[in-house]
Structure formats: C-alpha cells, structure tokens
Amino acid sequence: MKNPIPRIAAIHDLSGLGKVSLTAIIPILSTMGVQVTPLVTAVLSSNTEYDGFEMLDLTKEMKLFLNHWKKENIKFDAIYSGFLGSEQQIDIVRDVIDYYQNDDLLVVVDPVLGDDGKAYKPMTTGLIEQMKVLISKANTITPNLTELCLLLDIPYINTPEIGQIKDWAFQLSQKGPENVVITGVQNDQNPHLTSVIAYTKAINKFWRVSCSYLPASYPGTGDIFTSVLIGSLLQADSLPIAIDRAVQFTSQAIRSTFARDRNIKEGVLIEKVLDSLKSPAIISSYELI
Ligand code: PXL
C-alpha cells in the first residue's frame, strides 16, 4: 500500500551540540510533510568541529536495526545518506538501497568526503573508492567541487570555468546518477555570488541557481540544503525548482545567523526560518546554462 505521506530512510549520525545531520534533517523534512525514519550511524556529543567530542559508533547496531526493518513490511519513498565513517557503513547503505529498490524510489547520496580541496581526515582511499560505487546506485548526488574531484580522480581547481564544470557534471552522471547537483561553486565572473550547478541526464539540461555569498562557513549547511532539495522533489517539484528552494532556505538560515555574536561551530538557526518551508515554491531564479 502507498504511504499516506512520503517516508524516507535517513542514514546519518545524531550529534548533540551544533546543528548538523539528523538534528537538521528531521525538522526540515517533517515541516515539508515527509516522515523521517532514521538509521543512525553514530551518536556524538557534538559535531566534529568541537574539540574533545565523544562518539559512539553504531556500525554493528545498524546491521541489527536493518534486519529488524526487513522483518517489518515497510516501503520507503526515498533513501538519503550523508557522512559515512567506514567502508562497512557504505556497504550497509548499499544493502538498504538494494533491499528497498522500487521503480519510484528516490535515492539521494551526499558523498561527504572533503572540502576546500582536501579530503576530510578520516577518509581513506578505500572509503573514497567505495563512495564511487555508492554514487552509481543513486538517482541524485550532491557533491561539492572537492568531492567531485575526488570522485572523478582529478586534481582540485578552486574556480573552474563553467564549461569545465558542465563537463565534470556530465562525466559523473555517466557513472549512474540521473541528477548531479554540484554545490558551493564560486562564480568565475562575480566573486559576490555562489552557485549550485546541476545536470539532469534524462533531458540533457544544465541549470544554475545563484545567491549572494557571505564570508562564513557553518557546519550542517550541506545537510540543510540536501534535506530541502529532497523535500521539494518528494512534493514533485522539478530539479531546478527544488534546487532553488534549497538555495533560498539555506541562504535565509545563514542570514538569520550571520549577524549574531555566536560560535560558528553551533551551525545555523534553522528554527528561525523553518516555517517558510510550509509555503509552496515561489518562482524563482534558476537559469538554463
Ligand atoms: O554533514 C555535516 C556533519 C555531519 N556529521 C557530523 C559533523 C558534520 C559537520 O561538521 O561533524 C558529525
């Protein structure tokens, strides 16, 4: 039977201090009318930006929890994975995708591997190789430029030309995903703008959504962006409109936080702007490129 409201399996960690992963994903998707069923990868005292955080790894429990789910007759409309700490966890995500596969399943993989040209410390070569396999099972992926370069085995360039980025997006789509959404692209013509560049394979079209750039980098904004993107796709918005809503919401959340004297590690104040997600998409600044 069809779910009365869309249900998503969210495979992410739960961090106490600092708004990232499930503490951002659950309120955003609930506000957008989506039921989140978490498969928790780890529990942390805070996000990893804080010194001295404590962490409980749940890889072993994830397998047990998934075995329990398999005994219940549930159907997912979407699966969403983010930061994964080991090759074993990536294997489990592949198992979740294979088990719940159906013609309408939306599979979104945020291939969290690095930023600013560098892989994050815990990322091993093996984990990057496994992530390349995982993205082949996704409909939609949301890498930043660093992650795109790691997935394509190419050297990192900070501000590539738009033609180059389009070519890379196309190359990633050839590995499997229908939609490739590249986040945090600096505009090569205007340093005051930051853009998301995307490619939809089925209609062979490239999109750009831009917003003004603020000089601050908060943890969790990638999770916020991808959650709104998914909520919008599950409301049957087109990809460029879903990106537009995600860019607008993330930018509003950053703006609601930016002018305050607050520790950056705490992330952004999504509760200030959550209600804006209840309105349908307002059009819209996407461009066909
Ligand atoms: O995706 C952001 C994120 C998720 N999980 C943990 C993090 C962060 C960012 O800092 O520390 C534990």
Short mmCIF file of C-alpha atoms and ligand atoms in Angstrom, two decimals:
data_model
loop_
_atom_site.label_atom_id
_atom_site.label_comp_id
_atom_site.label_asym_id
_atom_site.label_seq_id
_atom_site.Cartn_x
_atom_site.Cartn_y
_atom_site.Cartn_z
CA MET A 1 0.00 0.00 0.00
CA LYS A 2 1.14 3.55 -0.73
CA ASN A 3 2.44 5.56 2.27
CA PRO A 4 -0.08 8.28 3.29
CA ILE A 5 2.83 10.70 3.46
CA PRO A 6 6.26 10.04 1.91
CA ARG A 7 8.62 8.06 4.13
CA ILE A 8 12.39 8.44 3.93
CA ALA A 9 15.20 6.33 5.41
CA ALA A 10 17.80 8.85 6.60
CA ILE A 11 21.20 7.22 7.19
CA HIS A 12 23.11 9.81 9.23
CA ASP A 13 24.64 10.48 12.63
CA LEU A 14 22.95 12.15 15.60
CA SER A 15 25.11 14.92 17.07
CA GLY A 16 24.24 16.81 20.27
CA LEU A 17 25.83 20.30 20.10
CA GLY A 18 25.96 22.04 16.73
CA LYS A 19 23.10 21.74 14.25
CA VAL A 20 24.16 19.08 11.70
CA SER A 21 22.88 15.79 10.25
CA LEU A 22 19.72 14.36 11.90
CA THR A 23 19.04 17.36 14.17
CA ALA A 24 18.68 19.44 10.98
CA ILE A 25 17.27 16.79 8.63
CA ILE A 26 14.33 15.67 10.80
CA PRO A 27 12.75 19.10 11.45
CA ILE A 28 13.21 20.21 7.84
CA LEU A 29 11.68 17.13 6.26
CA SER A 30 8.88 16.93 8.84
CA THR A 31 7.97 20.56 8.11
CA MET A 32 7.84 19.65 4.42
CA GLY A 33 5.42 16.79 5.12
CA VAL A 34 7.88 13.89 4.96
CA GLN A 35 8.18 11.17 7.62
CA VAL A 36 11.84 10.54 8.55
CA THR A 37 12.89 7.05 9.65
CA PRO A 38 16.49 7.38 10.87
CA LEU A 39 19.13 4.65 10.61
CA VAL A 40 21.66 6.19 12.99
CA THR A 41 25.33 5.67 12.08
CA ALA A 42 26.82 7.12 15.27
CA VAL A 43 25.84 9.23 18.28
CA LEU A 44 28.13 12.15 19.14
CA SER A 45 28.23 14.65 22.00
CA SER A 46 28.65 17.39 19.39
CA ASN A 47 29.58 17.77 15.75
CA THR A 48 33.26 17.17 14.98
CA GLU A 49 34.06 20.90 14.80
CA TYR A 50 34.18 20.98 18.62
CA ASP A 51 37.37 19.81 20.36
CA GLY A 52 37.03 16.76 22.58
CA PHE A 53 33.76 15.39 21.20
CA GLU A 54 32.70 11.91 22.33
CA MET A 55 31.36 9.39 19.82
CA LEU A 56 29.57 6.06 19.92
CA ASP A 57 29.92 4.18 16.61
CA LEU A 58 26.81 2.17 15.73
CA THR A 59 28.00 0.19 12.68
CA LYS A 60 27.24 -3.16 14.36
CA GLU A 61 23.80 -1.97 15.52
CA MET A 62 22.98 -0.58 12.06
CA LYS A 63 23.07 -4.15 10.70
CA LEU A 64 20.81 -5.40 13.52
CA PHE A 65 18.40 -2.48 13.08
CA LEU A 66 18.22 -3.10 9.34
CA ASN A 67 17.50 -6.80 9.95
CA HIS A 68 14.59 -5.74 12.16
CA TRP A 69 13.28 -3.33 9.49
CA LYS A 70 13.43 -6.13 6.92
CA LYS A 71 11.01 -8.16 9.04
CA GLU A 72 8.51 -5.29 9.07
CA ASN A 73 6.62 -4.80 5.85
CA ILE A 74 7.53 -1.18 5.18
CA LYS A 75 8.00 0.72 1.95
CA PHE A 76 10.29 3.72 1.52
CA ASP A 77 9.72 6.54 -0.95
CA ALA A 78 13.28 7.79 -0.54
CA ILE A 79 16.67 6.90 0.92
CA TYR A 80 19.16 9.62 1.90
CA SER A 81 22.72 9.05 3.09
CA GLY A 82 25.33 11.59 4.20
CA PHE A 83 28.58 11.40 6.17
CA LEU A 84 29.67 7.73 6.43
CA GLY A 85 32.63 6.86 8.63
CA SER A 86 33.77 3.50 7.22
CA GLU A 87 33.65 1.17 4.21
CA GLN A 88 31.40 -1.11 6.26
CA GLN A 89 28.82 1.67 6.68
CA ILE A 90 28.87 2.26 2.91
CA ASP A 91 28.19 -1.48 2.41
CA ILE A 92 25.16 -1.18 4.70
CA VAL A 93 23.79 1.78 2.70
CA ARG A 94 24.16 -0.29 -0.49
CA ASP A 95 22.22 -3.10 1.21
CA VAL A 96 19.43 -0.66 2.23
CA ILE A 97 19.18 0.64 -1.36
CA ASP A 98 19.14 -2.86 -2.90
CA TYR A 99 16.56 -4.17 -0.43
CA TYR A 100 14.10 -1.27 -0.76
CA GLN A 101 14.61 -0.70 -4.51
CA ASN A 102 11.43 0.05 -6.45
CA ASP A 103 10.65 1.96 -9.65
CA ASP A 104 9.68 5.15 -7.79
CA LEU A 105 12.39 5.12 -5.11
CA LEU A 106 14.33 8.40 -4.82
CA VAL A 107 17.91 7.65 -3.74
CA VAL A 108 19.96 10.68 -2.72
CA VAL A 109 23.62 10.27 -1.80
CA ASP A 110 25.53 13.25 -0.42
CA PRO A 111 29.08 11.93 -0.95
CA VAL A 112 30.64 13.65 2.09
CA LEU A 113 34.40 13.30 1.52
CA GLY A 114 36.05 16.70 1.84
CA ASP A 115 36.04 20.45 1.31
CA ASP A 116 38.35 23.28 0.21
CA GLY A 117 40.39 20.94 -1.99
CA LYS A 118 41.18 18.43 0.77
CA ALA A 119 39.70 15.09 1.84
CA TYR A 120 38.47 15.11 5.47
CA LYS A 121 40.92 13.44 7.89
CA PRO A 122 39.10 10.09 8.38
CA MET A 123 38.66 9.49 4.60
CA THR A 124 40.82 6.61 3.37
CA THR A 125 41.48 5.69 -0.27
CA GLY A 126 39.30 2.60 0.30
CA LEU A 127 36.41 4.71 1.53
CA ILE A 128 36.66 7.05 -1.48
CA GLU A 129 36.65 4.00 -3.81
CA GLN A 130 33.55 2.63 -2.06
CA MET A 131 31.82 6.00 -2.36
CA LYS A 132 32.38 5.83 -6.14
CA VAL A 133 30.40 2.57 -6.13
CA LEU A 134 27.68 4.02 -3.88
CA ILE A 135 27.01 7.02 -6.16
CA SER A 136 26.36 4.61 -9.04
CA LYS A 137 23.26 3.46 -7.10
CA ALA A 138 21.87 6.98 -6.55
CA ASN A 139 19.35 8.96 -8.61
CA THR A 140 20.66 12.23 -7.24
CA ILE A 141 24.06 13.18 -5.82
CA THR A 142 25.10 16.46 -4.19
CA PRO A 143 28.93 16.74 -4.19
CA ASN A 144 30.83 19.97 -3.64
CA LEU A 145 33.75 20.68 -6.01
CA THR A 146 36.28 18.90 -3.77
CA GLU A 147 34.11 15.78 -3.66
CA LEU A 148 33.51 15.94 -7.41
CA CYS A 149 37.30 15.93 -8.00
CA LEU A 150 37.83 13.01 -5.59
CA LEU A 151 35.03 11.02 -7.29
CA LEU A 152 36.48 11.69 -10.75
CA ASP A 153 40.15 11.28 -9.70
CA ILE A 154 41.13 14.70 -10.99
CA PRO A 155 43.21 17.48 -9.37
CA TYR A 156 41.24 20.14 -7.48
CA ILE A 157 40.76 23.55 -9.11
CA ASN A 158 39.27 26.30 -6.92
CA THR A 159 37.37 28.32 -9.53
CA PRO A 160 37.00 26.30 -12.74
CA GLU A 161 35.26 27.70 -15.81
CA ILE A 162 31.61 26.90 -16.23
CA GLY A 163 32.22 24.75 -19.35
CA GLN A 164 34.62 22.62 -17.34
CA ILE A 165 32.10 22.13 -14.51
CA LYS A 166 29.39 21.13 -17.00
CA ASP A 167 31.73 18.53 -18.46
CA TRP A 168 32.50 17.12 -14.99
CA ALA A 169 28.79 17.00 -14.09
CA PHE A 170 28.16 15.07 -17.30
CA GLN A 171 31.03 12.66 -16.51
CA LEU A 172 29.60 11.97 -13.03
CA SER A 173 26.16 11.30 -14.50
CA GLN A 174 27.72 8.63 -16.73
CA LYS A 175 28.58 6.72 -13.53
CA GLY A 176 24.86 6.26 -12.80
CA PRO A 177 23.02 9.18 -11.19
CA GLU A 178 20.18 10.87 -13.06
CA ASN A 179 20.75 14.24 -11.36
CA VAL A 180 24.15 15.67 -10.47
CA VAL A 181 23.95 18.73 -8.19
CA ILE A 182 27.27 20.48 -7.54
CA THR A 183 27.20 22.79 -4.52
CA GLY A 184 29.29 25.77 -3.43
CA VAL A 185 30.62 26.78 -6.85
CA GLN A 186 32.25 30.21 -6.79
CA ASN A 187 31.09 32.33 -9.69
CA ASP A 188 34.08 32.90 -12.01
CA GLN A 189 32.65 36.27 -13.21
CA ASN A 190 31.33 37.69 -9.92
CA PRO A 191 33.03 36.93 -6.55
CA HIS A 192 29.92 38.13 -4.66
CA LEU A 193 27.90 35.18 -5.94
CA THR A 194 27.97 31.49 -5.11
CA SER A 195 26.13 28.96 -7.26
CA VAL A 196 24.79 25.45 -7.48
CA ILE A 197 25.29 23.87 -10.91
CA ALA A 198 23.20 20.84 -11.87
CA TYR A 199 22.71 18.40 -14.71
CA THR A 200 19.57 16.36 -15.50
CA LYS A 201 20.52 13.39 -17.67
CA ALA A 202 17.04 12.48 -18.95
CA ILE A 203 16.56 15.84 -20.67
CA ASN A 204 20.26 16.65 -21.12
CA LYS A 205 19.98 20.09 -19.48
CA PHE A 206 22.26 22.08 -17.18
CA TRP A 207 20.99 24.54 -14.54
CA ARG A 208 22.46 27.25 -12.36
CA VAL A 209 20.98 28.76 -9.20
CA SER A 210 22.97 31.60 -7.58
CA CYS A 211 22.75 33.57 -4.39
CA SER A 212 24.90 36.22 -2.77
CA TYR A 213 27.97 34.94 -0.95
CA LEU A 214 28.52 35.57 2.78
CA PRO A 215 32.04 35.02 4.15
CA ALA A 216 31.21 32.35 6.76
CA SER A 217 31.18 28.58 6.61
CA TYR A 218 28.84 26.87 9.07
CA PRO A 219 28.73 23.10 9.69
CA GLY A 220 25.50 21.41 8.60
CA THR A 221 24.56 23.70 5.71
CA GLY A 222 25.09 20.82 3.24
CA ASP A 223 22.61 18.67 5.21
CA ILE A 224 20.14 21.57 5.27
CA PHE A 225 20.46 22.15 1.51
CA THR A 226 20.03 18.47 0.62
CA SER A 227 17.09 17.99 3.01
CA VAL A 228 15.13 20.85 1.40
CA LEU A 229 16.08 19.54 -2.06
CA ILE A 230 14.66 16.10 -1.16
CA GLY A 231 11.51 17.54 0.48
CA SER A 232 10.85 19.54 -2.67
CA LEU A 233 11.49 16.59 -5.03
CA LEU A 234 9.10 14.48 -2.91
CA GLN A 235 6.49 17.25 -3.43
CA ALA A 236 7.00 16.61 -7.18
CA ASP A 237 8.86 19.86 -7.89
CA SER A 238 11.26 19.79 -10.83
CA LEU A 239 15.00 19.62 -10.11
CA PRO A 240 15.78 23.34 -10.76
CA ILE A 241 12.85 24.44 -8.58
CA ALA A 242 13.95 22.03 -5.81
CA ILE A 243 17.48 23.49 -6.02
CA ASP A 244 16.04 26.99 -5.96
CA ARG A 245 14.04 26.28 -2.78
CA ALA A 246 17.08 24.64 -1.16
CA VAL A 247 19.36 27.57 -2.03
CA GLN A 248 16.80 30.12 -0.79
CA PHE A 249 16.21 28.30 2.50
CA THR A 250 19.90 27.68 3.21
CA SER A 251 20.71 31.29 2.43
CA GLN A 252 17.89 32.54 4.71
CA ALA A 253 19.10 30.26 7.52
CA ILE A 254 22.66 31.58 7.16
CA ARG A 255 21.39 35.19 7.10
CA SER A 256 19.31 34.63 10.25
CA THR A 257 22.53 33.58 11.99
CA PHE A 258 25.29 35.64 10.37
CA ALA A 259 24.91 38.99 12.12
CA ARG A 260 24.93 37.45 15.61
CA ASP A 261 27.80 37.03 18.04
CA ARG A 262 27.65 33.25 18.02
CA ASN A 263 30.07 30.37 17.80
CA ILE A 264 30.24 29.21 14.14
CA LYS A 265 30.50 25.57 15.36
CA GLU A 266 26.88 25.76 16.55
CA GLY A 267 25.69 25.84 12.95
CA VAL A 268 22.74 27.93 11.73
CA LEU A 269 19.45 28.85 13.41
CA ILE A 270 17.03 26.88 11.23
CA GLU A 271 14.18 27.24 13.73
CA LYS A 272 14.03 30.97 12.86
CA VAL A 273 13.12 30.16 9.25
CA LEU A 274 11.56 26.66 9.29
CA ASP A 275 8.03 27.99 8.74
CA SER A 276 9.00 29.36 5.33
CA LEU A 277 9.17 25.74 4.13
CA LYS A 278 5.41 25.38 4.54
CA SER A 279 4.77 27.63 1.55
CA PRO A 280 4.90 26.10 -1.92
CA ALA A 281 7.76 27.04 -4.23
CA ILE A 282 7.90 30.69 -5.19
CA ILE A 283 9.46 31.20 -8.54
CA SER A 284 12.38 31.51 -8.93
CA SER A 285 15.80 32.40 -10.15
CA TYR A 286 17.14 29.31 -11.87
CA GLU A 287 18.87 29.68 -15.23
CA LEU A 288 19.35 27.20 -18.01
CA ILE A 289 23.06 27.22 -18.89
O1 PXL B 1 27.36 17.00 7.45
C1 PXL B 1 27.81 17.73 8.49
C2 PXL B 1 28.25 16.91 9.66
C3 PXL B 1 27.63 15.70 9.93
N1 PXL B 1 28.01 14.95 10.99
C4 PXL B 1 28.99 15.35 11.81
C5 PXL B 1 29.65 16.56 11.58
C6 PXL B 1 29.28 17.36 10.48
C7 PXL B 1 29.94 18.63 10.22
O2 PXL B 1 30.72 19.12 10.98
O3 PXL B 1 30.63 16.95 12.41
C8 PXL B 1 29.35 14.51 12.99
#
